[in-house]
Coordinates of N, CA and C in Angstrom, one line a residue:
M1 N 190.4 44.0 207.7 CA 191.0 44.4 209.0 C 190.0 45.1 209.9
S2 N 189.9 44.7 211.1 CA 189.0 45.4 212.1 C 189.6 46.7 212.4
F3 N 188.7 47.7 212.5 CA 189.1 49.1 212.9 C 189.6 49.1 214.3
D4 N 189.1 48.2 215.2 CA 189.4 48.1 216.6 C 190.7 47.4 216.9
Q5 N 191.2 46.7 216.0 CA 192.4 45.8 216.3 C 193.3 45.9 215.1
P6 N 194.6 46.2 215.4 CA 195.5 46.2 214.3 C 195.8 44.9 213.7
A7 N 196.2 44.8 212.4 CA 196.5 43.5 211.8 C 197.8 43.0 212.5
E8 N 198.0 41.7 212.4 CA 199.1 41.1 213.1 C 200.4 41.7 212.6
G9 N 201.2 42.2 213.6 CA 202.5 42.8 213.3 C 202.4 44.3 212.9
E10 N 201.2 44.8 212.9 CA 201.0 46.2 212.5 C 201.2 47.1 213.7
D11 N 201.9 48.2 213.5 CA 202.2 49.2 214.6 C 201.1 50.3 214.4
P12 N 200.2 50.5 215.4 CA 199.2 51.6 215.3 C 199.9 52.9 215.1
A13 N 201.0 53.2 215.7 CA 201.7 54.5 215.6 C 202.1 54.7 214.1
L14 N 202.5 53.7 213.4 CA 202.9 53.9 212.0 C 201.7 54.0 211.1
T15 N 200.6 53.6 211.5 CA 199.3 53.7 210.7 C 198.5 55.0 211.1
N16 N 199.1 55.8 212.0 CA 198.5 57.0 212.4 C 197.2 56.8 213.1
R17 N 197.0 55.8 213.9 CA 195.8 55.6 214.6 C 196.1 55.1 216.0
L18 N 197.2 55.4 216.6 CA 197.5 55.0 217.9 C 196.5 55.7 218.9
H19 N 195.9 54.8 219.7 CA 194.9 55.3 220.7 C 195.5 55.1 222.1
V20 N 195.7 56.2 222.8 CA 196.2 56.2 224.2 C 195.1 56.7 225.1
A21 N 194.8 56.0 226.1 CA 193.8 56.4 227.2 C 194.6 56.7 228.5
V22 N 194.2 57.7 229.2 CA 194.9 58.1 230.4 C 194.0 58.2 231.6
I23 N 194.3 57.6 232.7 CA 193.6 57.8 233.9 C 194.5 58.9 234.6
M24 N 193.9 60.1 234.6 CA 194.7 61.3 235.1 C 194.5 61.3 236.7
D25 N 195.5 60.8 237.4 CA 195.3 60.7 238.8 C 196.4 61.5 239.5
G26 N 196.1 62.1 240.6 CA 197.1 62.8 241.5 C 197.0 64.3 241.5
N27 N 196.0 64.9 241.0 CA 195.8 66.3 241.0 C 195.7 66.8 242.5
G28 N 194.8 66.2 243.2 CA 194.5 66.7 244.6 C 195.7 66.4 245.5
R29 N 196.4 65.3 245.3 CA 197.6 65.0 246.1 C 198.7 66.0 245.8
W30 N 198.9 66.3 244.5 CA 199.9 67.3 244.1 C 199.7 68.6 244.8
A31 N 198.4 69.1 244.9 CA 198.2 70.3 245.5 C 198.4 70.2 247.0
Q32 N 197.9 69.1 247.6 CA 198.0 69.0 249.1 C 199.4 68.9 249.5
E33 N 200.3 68.3 248.7 CA 201.7 68.2 249.1 C 202.3 69.6 249.1
R34 N 201.7 70.5 248.5 CA 202.2 71.9 248.5 C 201.5 72.8 249.4
G35 N 200.5 72.3 250.1 CA 199.7 73.1 251.1 C 198.6 73.9 250.4
W36 N 198.2 73.5 249.2 CA 197.2 74.2 248.4 C 195.9 73.5 248.3
P37 N 194.8 74.2 248.0 CA 193.5 73.5 247.9 C 193.6 72.5 246.7
R38 N 192.8 71.5 246.8 CA 192.8 70.4 245.7 C 192.5 71.0 244.4
L39 N 191.6 72.0 244.3 CA 191.2 72.6 243.0 C 192.4 73.2 242.3
V40 N 193.4 73.7 243.0 CA 194.6 74.2 242.4 C 195.3 73.1 241.6
G41 N 195.3 71.9 242.1 CA 195.9 70.7 241.4 C 195.1 70.4 240.2
H42 N 193.8 70.5 240.2 CA 192.9 70.2 239.1 C 193.2 71.3 238.0
R43 N 193.4 72.6 238.4 CA 193.7 73.6 237.4 C 195.0 73.3 236.7
K44 N 196.0 72.9 237.5 CA 197.3 72.6 236.9 C 197.2 71.4 236.0
G45 N 196.3 70.4 236.4 CA 196.1 69.3 235.6 C 195.5 69.6 234.2
A46 N 194.6 70.6 234.2 CA 194.0 71.1 233.0 C 195.1 71.7 232.0
E47 N 196.1 72.3 232.6 CA 197.2 72.8 231.8 C 198.0 71.7 231.1
R48 N 198.2 70.6 231.9 CA 198.8 69.4 231.3 C 198.0 68.8 230.1
V49 N 196.7 68.8 230.3 CA 195.9 68.3 229.2 C 196.1 69.1 227.9
R50 N 196.1 70.4 228.1 CA 196.4 71.3 226.9 C 197.7 71.0 226.3
Q51 N 198.8 70.8 227.1 CA 200.1 70.5 226.5 C 200.1 69.2 225.8
L52 N 199.5 68.2 226.4 CA 199.5 66.9 225.8 C 198.8 66.8 224.5
V53 N 197.6 67.4 224.5 CA 196.8 67.4 223.3 C 197.6 68.1 222.1
R54 N 198.3 69.2 222.4 CA 199.0 69.8 221.4 C 200.2 69.0 220.9
A55 N 200.7 68.1 221.8 CA 201.9 67.3 221.5 C 201.5 66.0 220.8
C56 N 200.2 65.7 220.7 CA 199.8 64.4 220.2 C 200.3 64.1 218.8
P57 N 200.2 65.0 217.8 CA 200.7 64.7 216.5 C 202.2 64.4 216.5
E58 N 202.9 65.1 217.3 CA 204.4 65.0 217.3 C 204.8 63.6 217.9
V59 N 204.0 63.1 218.9 CA 204.4 61.8 219.5 C 203.7 60.6 218.9
G60 N 202.8 60.9 217.9 CA 202.2 59.8 217.2 C 200.9 59.3 217.7
I61 N 200.2 60.2 218.5 CA 198.9 59.8 219.1 C 197.8 60.5 218.2
R62 N 196.9 59.7 217.7 CA 195.8 60.3 217.0 C 194.5 60.3 217.9
Y63 N 194.4 59.3 218.7 CA 193.2 59.3 219.6 C 193.7 59.3 221.1
L64 N 193.2 60.3 221.8 CA 193.6 60.5 223.2 C 192.3 60.5 224.0
T65 N 192.1 59.6 225.0 CA 191.0 59.5 225.8 C 191.4 59.7 227.2
L66 N 190.7 60.7 227.9 CA 191.1 61.1 229.3 C 190.0 60.8 230.2
Y67 N 190.3 60.2 231.4 CA 189.4 59.9 232.4 C 189.4 61.1 233.4
A68 N 188.3 62.0 233.3 CA 188.3 63.2 234.0 C 187.4 63.2 235.3
F69 N 186.3 62.4 235.2 CA 185.4 62.4 236.4 C 184.6 61.1 236.3
S70 N 184.7 60.3 237.3 CA 184.1 59.0 237.3 C 182.7 59.0 237.9
T71 N 181.9 58.0 237.8 CA 180.6 57.9 238.4 C 180.8 57.8 239.9
E72 N 182.0 57.5 240.4 CA 182.2 57.4 241.9 C 182.7 58.8 242.4
N73 N 183.1 59.7 241.6 CA 183.7 60.9 242.0 C 182.6 61.9 242.7
W74 N 181.3 61.5 242.5 CA 180.3 62.4 243.2 C 180.5 62.3 244.7
K75 N 181.2 61.3 245.2 CA 181.4 61.2 246.7 C 182.3 62.2 247.2
R76 N 183.0 63.0 246.3 CA 183.9 64.0 246.8 C 183.1 65.2 247.4
S77 N 183.8 66.1 248.0 CA 183.1 67.3 248.6 C 182.4 68.1 247.5
T78 N 181.3 68.7 247.9 CA 180.5 69.5 247.0 C 181.4 70.6 246.4
E79 N 182.2 71.2 247.1 CA 183.1 72.3 246.6 C 184.0 71.7 245.5
E80 N 184.6 70.5 245.7 CA 185.5 70.0 244.7 C 184.7 69.6 243.4
V81 N 183.5 69.0 243.6 CA 182.7 68.6 242.4 C 182.3 69.8 241.6
L82 N 181.8 70.8 242.3 CA 181.3 72.0 241.6 C 182.5 72.7 240.9
G83 N 183.6 72.7 241.6 CA 184.8 73.3 241.0 C 185.3 72.6 239.7
L84 N 185.2 71.3 239.8 CA 185.6 70.5 238.6 C 184.6 70.7 237.4
M85 N 183.3 70.8 237.7 CA 182.4 71.0 236.6 C 182.6 72.4 236.0
S86 N 182.9 73.4 236.8 CA 183.2 74.7 236.3 C 184.5 74.7 235.5
L87 N 185.4 73.9 235.9 CA 186.7 73.8 235.2 C 186.5 73.2 233.8
F88 N 185.6 72.2 233.8 CA 185.4 71.5 232.5 C 184.8 72.6 231.5
A89 N 183.8 73.4 232.0 CA 183.2 74.4 231.1 C 184.2 75.4 230.7
R90 N 185.0 75.9 231.6 CA 186.0 76.9 231.3 C 187.0 76.4 230.3
Y91 N 187.5 75.2 230.5 CA 188.5 74.6 229.6 C 187.9 74.5 228.1
I92 N 186.7 74.1 228.0 CA 186.1 74.0 226.7 C 186.0 75.3 226.0
K93 N 185.5 76.3 226.7 CA 185.3 77.6 226.1 C 186.7 78.3 225.8
R94 N 187.7 78.1 226.6 CA 189.0 78.6 226.4 C 189.7 78.0 225.3
E95 N 189.5 76.7 225.1 CA 190.3 75.9 224.1 C 189.6 75.7 222.8
A96 N 188.3 76.2 222.7 CA 187.5 75.9 221.5 C 188.2 76.4 220.2
D97 N 188.7 77.7 220.2 CA 189.3 78.2 219.0 C 190.6 77.5 218.7
R98 N 191.4 77.2 219.7 CA 192.6 76.5 219.5 C 192.4 75.1 218.9
M99 N 191.3 74.4 219.4 CA 191.0 73.1 218.9 C 190.6 73.2 217.4
A100 N 189.8 74.2 217.1 CA 189.4 74.4 215.7 C 190.6 74.6 214.8
R101 N 191.6 75.4 215.2 CA 192.7 75.7 214.4 C 193.6 74.5 214.2
E102 N 193.8 73.7 215.3 CA 194.7 72.6 215.3 C 194.1 71.3 214.9
G103 N 192.9 71.3 214.4 CA 192.3 70.0 213.9 C 191.9 69.0 215.0
V104 N 191.5 69.5 216.2 CA 191.2 68.6 217.3 C 189.7 68.4 217.3
R105 N 189.3 67.1 217.3 CA 187.9 66.8 217.5 C 187.6 66.4 218.9
M106 N 186.7 67.0 219.6 CA 186.4 66.7 221.0 C 185.1 65.9 221.1
R107 N 185.1 64.9 221.9 CA 184.0 64.1 222.3 C 183.9 64.0 223.8
I108 N 182.7 63.9 224.4 CA 182.5 63.7 225.8 C 181.7 62.4 225.9
I109 N 182.3 61.5 226.7 CA 181.6 60.2 227.0 C 181.2 60.1 228.4
G110 N 180.2 59.3 228.7 CA 179.7 59.2 230.1 C 178.2 59.5 230.1
D111 N 177.6 59.3 231.3 CA 176.2 59.5 231.4 C 175.9 61.0 231.7
R112 N 175.3 61.7 230.8 CA 175.1 63.2 231.0 C 173.8 63.5 231.8
S113 N 173.0 62.5 232.1 CA 171.7 62.7 232.7 C 171.8 63.4 234.1
K114 N 173.0 63.2 234.8 CA 173.1 63.8 236.1 C 173.8 65.1 236.1
L115 N 174.2 65.6 234.9 CA 175.0 66.8 234.8 C 174.0 68.0 234.6
D116 N 174.5 69.2 235.0 CA 173.8 70.4 234.8 C 173.5 70.6 233.3
P117 N 172.2 70.9 233.0 CA 171.9 71.0 231.5 C 172.7 72.1 230.8
K118 N 173.2 73.1 231.5 CA 174.0 74.1 230.9 C 175.4 73.5 230.5
L119 N 175.9 72.7 231.4 CA 177.1 72.0 231.0 C 176.9 71.0 229.9
G120 N 175.8 70.3 229.9 CA 175.5 69.4 228.8 C 175.4 70.2 227.5
A121 N 174.9 71.4 227.5 CA 174.7 72.2 226.3 C 176.1 72.6 225.8
I122 N 177.0 72.9 226.7 CA 178.4 73.2 226.3 C 179.1 72.0 225.6
F123 N 178.8 70.8 226.2 CA 179.4 69.6 225.6 C 178.8 69.4 224.2
D124 N 177.5 69.6 224.0 CA 176.9 69.4 222.7 C 177.5 70.4 221.7
W125 N 177.7 71.6 222.2 CA 178.2 72.7 221.3 C 179.7 72.4 220.8
I126 N 180.5 72.0 221.8 CA 181.9 71.7 221.3 C 182.0 70.5 220.4
E127 N 181.2 69.5 220.7 CA 181.2 68.4 219.8 C 180.7 68.7 218.4
A128 N 179.7 69.6 218.3 CA 179.3 70.1 217.0 C 180.3 70.9 216.3
E129 N 180.9 71.8 217.1 CA 181.9 72.8 216.5 C 183.2 72.1 216.0
T130 N 183.5 70.9 216.6 CA 184.8 70.3 216.2 C 184.5 69.0 215.4
A131 N 183.3 68.7 215.0 CA 182.9 67.5 214.3 C 183.6 67.2 213.0
S132 N 184.1 68.2 212.3 CA 184.8 68.0 211.1 C 186.3 67.8 211.2
N133 N 186.8 68.0 212.4 CA 188.2 67.9 212.6 C 188.7 66.4 212.7
D134 N 189.9 66.1 212.3 CA 190.3 64.7 212.2 C 191.8 64.5 212.5
R135 N 192.5 65.6 212.9 CA 193.9 65.5 213.2 C 194.2 64.7 214.5
V136 N 193.5 65.2 215.6 CA 193.5 64.5 216.9 C 192.1 64.4 217.4
H137 N 191.8 63.2 217.9 CA 190.5 62.9 218.5 C 190.6 62.9 220.0
L138 N 190.2 63.9 220.6 CA 190.2 64.1 222.1 C 188.9 63.7 222.7
T139 N 188.9 62.6 223.5 CA 187.7 62.2 224.2 C 187.9 62.3 225.7
V140 N 186.9 62.9 226.3 CA 187.0 63.2 227.8 C 185.8 62.4 228.4
A141 N 186.2 61.6 229.4 CA 185.2 60.8 230.1 C 184.7 61.6 231.4
I142 N 183.5 62.0 231.4 CA 182.9 62.7 232.5 C 181.6 62.1 233.0
N143 N 181.5 61.8 234.3 CA 180.5 61.0 234.9 C 180.4 59.7 234.1
Y144 N 181.6 59.1 234.0 CA 181.8 57.8 233.3 C 182.2 56.7 234.2
G145 N 181.7 55.5 233.9 CA 182.2 54.3 234.6 C 182.0 53.2 233.6
G146 N 183.0 52.3 233.5 CA 182.9 51.2 232.5 C 181.7 50.3 232.7
R147 N 181.4 50.0 234.0 CA 180.3 49.1 234.3 C 179.0 49.8 233.9
D148 N 178.9 51.1 234.2 CA 177.7 51.8 233.9 C 177.5 51.9 232.4
E149 N 178.6 52.1 231.7 CA 178.5 52.2 230.2 C 178.0 50.9 229.7
I150 N 178.5 49.7 230.2 CA 178.0 48.4 229.7 C 176.5 48.2 230.1
R151 N 176.2 48.7 231.3 CA 174.8 48.6 231.7 C 173.9 49.4 230.7
R152 N 174.3 50.6 230.4 CA 173.5 51.4 229.5 C 173.4 50.8 228.1
A153 N 174.5 50.2 227.7 CA 174.5 49.5 226.3 C 173.6 48.3 226.4
T154 N 173.6 47.6 227.5 CA 172.8 46.4 227.6 C 171.3 46.8 227.6
C155 N 170.9 47.8 228.3 CA 169.6 48.3 228.2 C 169.1 48.7 226.8
A156 N 170.0 49.4 226.1 CA 169.6 49.7 224.7 C 169.4 48.5 223.8
I157 N 170.3 47.5 224.0 CA 170.2 46.3 223.2 C 168.9 45.5 223.6
A158 N 168.6 45.5 224.9 CA 167.4 44.8 225.4 C 166.1 45.4 224.8
E159 N 166.1 46.8 224.7 CA 165.0 47.4 224.2 C 164.8 47.0 222.7
K160 N 165.8 46.9 222.0 CA 165.7 46.5 220.6 C 165.2 45.1 220.4
V161 N 165.7 44.2 221.4 CA 165.2 42.8 221.4 C 163.7 42.8 221.7
R162 N 163.3 43.6 222.7 CA 161.9 43.6 223.1 C 161.0 44.1 222.0
D163 N 161.5 45.1 221.2 CA 160.7 45.6 220.1 C 160.8 44.8 218.9
G164 N 161.5 43.7 218.9 CA 161.6 42.9 217.7 C 162.6 43.4 216.6
R165 N 163.4 44.4 217.0 CA 164.4 44.9 216.0 C 165.7 44.2 216.0
L166 N 165.9 43.3 217.0 CA 167.1 42.6 217.1 C 166.9 41.2 217.6
D167 N 167.5 40.2 216.9 CA 167.4 38.8 217.3 C 168.5 38.5 218.3
P168 N 168.2 38.0 219.5 CA 169.2 37.8 220.5 C 170.3 36.9 220.0
A169 N 170.0 35.9 219.1 CA 171.0 35.0 218.5 C 172.0 35.7 217.7
Q170 N 171.7 37.0 217.3 CA 172.6 37.7 216.4 C 173.5 38.7 217.2
I171 N 173.3 38.7 218.5 CA 174.1 39.7 219.3 C 175.6 39.2 219.4
T172 N 176.5 40.0 218.9 CA 177.9 39.7 218.9 C 178.7 40.7 219.7
D173 N 180.0 40.5 219.8 CA 180.9 41.5 220.5 C 180.7 42.9 219.7
A174 N 180.6 42.8 218.4 CA 180.5 44.0 217.6 C 179.1 44.8 218.0
T175 N 178.1 44.0 218.3 CA 176.8 44.6 218.6 C 177.0 45.4 219.9
I176 N 177.7 44.8 220.9 CA 177.9 45.5 222.2 C 178.7 46.7 222.0
S177 N 179.8 46.6 221.2 CA 180.7 47.7 221.0 C 180.0 48.9 220.3
A178 N 179.0 48.6 219.4 CA 178.3 49.6 218.7 C 177.4 50.4 219.6
H179 N 177.1 49.8 220.8 CA 176.2 50.5 221.7 C 176.9 51.2 222.8
L180 N 178.2 51.2 222.8 CA 179.0 51.8 223.9 C 179.2 53.3 223.5
D181 N 179.6 54.1 224.5 CA 179.9 55.5 224.3 C 181.0 55.7 223.3
T182 N 181.9 54.8 223.2 CA 183.1 54.9 222.3 C 182.9 54.2 220.9
H183 N 181.6 54.1 220.5 CA 181.4 53.3 219.3 C 182.1 53.9 218.1
A184 N 182.4 55.2 218.1 CA 183.1 55.8 217.0 C 184.6 55.8 217.0
L185 N 185.1 55.1 218.1 CA 186.6 55.1 218.3 C 187.2 53.7 218.2
P186 N 188.4 53.6 217.8 CA 189.1 52.3 217.9 C 189.3 52.0 219.4
N187 N 189.5 50.7 219.7 CA 189.9 50.4 221.1 C 191.2 50.9 221.5
P188 N 191.5 51.2 222.7 CA 192.8 51.8 223.1 C 193.9 50.8 223.0
D189 N 195.0 51.2 222.5 CA 196.2 50.4 222.4 C 197.0 50.4 223.7
L190 N 196.9 51.5 224.4 CA 197.7 51.7 225.6 C 196.9 52.5 226.6
V191 N 196.8 52.0 227.9 CA 196.2 52.8 229.0 C 197.3 53.2 230.0
V192 N 197.4 54.4 230.3 CA 198.4 55.0 231.2 C 197.7 55.4 232.4
R193 N 198.2 55.1 233.6 CA 197.7 55.6 234.9 C 198.8 56.3 235.6
T194 N 198.6 57.5 236.0 CA 199.6 58.3 236.7 C 199.4 58.2 238.2
S195 N 200.3 58.6 239.0 CA 200.3 58.8 240.5 C 200.7 57.6 241.3
G196 N 201.1 56.5 240.6 CA 201.6 55.3 241.3 C 200.5 54.3 241.7
E197 N 199.2 54.6 241.5 CA 198.1 53.7 241.8 C 198.1 52.5 240.7
L198 N 197.8 51.3 241.2 CA 197.9 50.2 240.3 C 196.6 49.5 240.1
R199 N 195.6 50.3 239.7 CA 194.3 49.7 239.4 C 193.7 50.4 238.2
T200 N 192.6 49.8 237.6 CA 192.1 50.4 236.4 C 190.9 51.3 236.7
S201 N 190.3 51.2 237.9 CA 189.3 52.2 238.3 C 188.1 52.2 237.4
N202 N 187.6 51.1 236.8 CA 186.4 51.1 236.1 C 186.4 51.9 234.8
F203 N 187.6 52.0 234.2 CA 187.8 52.8 233.0 C 187.9 51.9 231.8
L204 N 187.0 52.1 230.8 CA 187.0 51.4 229.5 C 187.1 49.9 229.8
A205 N 186.3 49.4 230.6 CA 186.3 48.0 231.0 C 186.2 47.0 229.8
W206 N 185.3 47.3 228.9 CA 185.1 46.5 227.7 C 186.2 46.8 226.7
Q207 N 186.5 48.0 226.4 CA 187.4 48.4 225.3 C 188.8 48.1 225.5
A208 N 189.3 48.1 226.8 CA 190.7 47.9 227.1 C 191.1 46.4 227.4
A209 N 190.2 45.5 226.9 CA 190.4 44.1 227.2 C 191.8 43.6 226.7
Y210 N 192.3 44.1 225.6 CA 193.6 43.7 225.0 C 194.6 44.9 225.0
A211 N 194.3 46.0 225.7 CA 195.2 47.1 225.7 C 196.4 46.7 226.6
E212 N 197.5 47.4 226.3 CA 198.7 47.3 227.2 C 198.5 48.4 228.3
Y213 N 199.1 48.2 229.4 CA 199.0 49.1 230.5 C 200.4 49.7 230.9
A214 N 200.4 50.9 231.3 CA 201.6 51.5 231.8 C 201.3 52.3 233.1
F215 N 202.0 52.1 234.2 CA 201.8 52.8 235.4 C 203.0 53.6 235.8
T216 N 202.8 54.8 236.1 CA 203.9 55.7 236.5 C 203.7 56.4 237.8
E217 N 204.7 56.6 238.6 CA 204.6 57.3 239.9 C 204.3 58.8 239.7
T218 N 204.5 59.3 238.5 CA 204.4 60.8 238.3 C 202.9 61.2 238.5
L219 N 202.7 62.2 239.3 CA 201.4 62.8 239.5 C 201.0 63.5 238.2
W220 N 199.7 63.6 237.9 CA 199.3 64.1 236.6 C 199.7 65.6 236.4
P221 N 199.7 66.5 237.4 CA 200.2 67.8 237.1 C 201.7 67.9 236.7
D222 N 202.4 66.8 236.9 CA 203.8 66.8 236.6 C 204.1 65.9 235.3
F223 N 203.0 65.4 234.7 CA 203.1 64.5 233.6 C 203.3 65.3 232.3
T224 N 204.5 65.4 231.8 CA 204.8 66.2 230.6 C 204.7 65.4 229.3
P225 N 204.7 66.0 228.2 CA 204.7 65.3 226.9 C 206.0 64.5 226.8
E226 N 207.1 64.9 227.4 CA 208.3 64.1 227.4 C 208.1 62.8 228.2
K227 N 207.4 62.8 229.3 CA 207.1 61.6 230.0 C 206.2 60.7 229.2
M228 N 205.3 61.2 228.4 CA 204.5 60.4 227.5 C 205.3 59.8 226.5
T229 N 206.3 60.5 225.9 CA 207.2 60.0 224.9 C 208.0 58.8 225.4
E230 N 208.4 59.0 226.7 CA 209.2 57.9 227.3 C 208.4 56.6 227.5
I231 N 207.1 56.8 227.9 CA 206.2 55.6 228.0 C 205.9 55.0 226.6
L232 N 205.7 55.8 225.6 CA 205.4 55.3 224.3 C 206.6 54.6 223.7
H233 N 207.8 55.0 224.1 CA 209.0 54.3 223.6 C 209.0 52.9 224.2
E234 N 208.7 52.8 225.5 CA 208.7 51.5 226.2 C 207.6 50.6 225.6
F235 N 206.4 51.2 225.3 CA 205.3 50.5 224.7 C 205.7 50.0 223.4
G236 N 206.4 50.7 222.6 CA 206.8 50.3 221.3 C 207.7 49.0 221.3
L237 N 208.3 48.7 222.4 CA 209.2 47.5 222.5 C 208.4 46.3 222.9
R238 N 207.1 46.4 223.2 CA 206.3 45.3 223.6 C 205.8 44.5 222.4
E239 N 205.6 43.2 222.6 CA 205.0 42.4 221.5 C 203.5 42.1 221.9
R240 N 202.6 42.6 221.0 CA 201.2 42.4 221.3 C 200.7 41.3 220.4
R241 N 200.0 40.3 221.1 CA 199.6 39.1 220.4 C 198.1 38.9 220.4
F242 N 197.3 39.7 221.2 CA 195.9 39.7 221.2 C 195.4 38.2 221.4
G243 N 196.0 37.5 222.4 CA 195.6 36.2 222.8 C 196.2 35.1 221.9
G244 N 197.0 35.5 220.9 CA 197.6 34.4 220.0 C 198.9 33.9 220.6
A245 N 199.4 32.8 220.1 CA 200.6 32.3 220.6 C 201.8 33.0 220.0
K246 N 202.9 33.0 220.7 CA 204.1 33.7 220.2 C 204.7 32.9 219.0

C-alpha cells in the first residue's frame, strides 16, 4: 500500500493518518471589516492555528498543513510582510514548549532563500526540537508556491541526470514526489479554503491532485475546531475513487 494513497475503501481517519491542508484566507478582511489594521487579523488568525493544532488529535487529523505565506504575498505592503515574518517567529518561540509537550512535529516548507537568515535559523531550530514528535505533524508553508516547488524539484532532478546519477528513463511520479518539500508527508486527503474564495492559489499543486476540496465562507479568524469538525463530517460522506470507476 502506498503511503501517499489509502487502500481502496480505507478511511484515512480510521488509520490515524488523515492529512488536511488549509488555505488560511480572510485575516486582513476580518480586521478591515472591524476597522482594524490587517495585522490584527493575522494575530487573531495565529490564535486559531493554536486552537486547531491542539484539536487535531480529537478530530482525527494527524497531518495538518497550513498555507501561511505564498510566493506572491511579497506584493503586499512592506509593513504587512514584515509584520507577518515577525509573527511567524513569535508564534514558534511561544509555542515551542507546548508543541514539545503535546507531541507536535513542526516542519516549514517553501523557498527559504529569500527569508531573513535569523528567521531561517528559527525554522531550523524548531524542526530539530520537534523532530522526534509524532502525534501531530504540523507543516507551515512560508514563501511557498506549488509551481515554484515543482520548478525546484525539477532542477534537482535535472542536476542528478546531468551528473549521471539518474537515468531519465527511470524518472517516475515517485521520483518527483521524493524531491518535493513534502517528501516526508502523505498527500493531503482534504484541502480546505476559508473566506469564500473558490481557487486553489498555487497550493500543493502536485500533491493535491486527488484530494477532496471544501470551501467555506468563514473567514480564518472565525474558523473554529467545531467548524473543522463539521467539514470533516461532510468529507467523511464522500466516496473517493482516485480515478477508478464506481
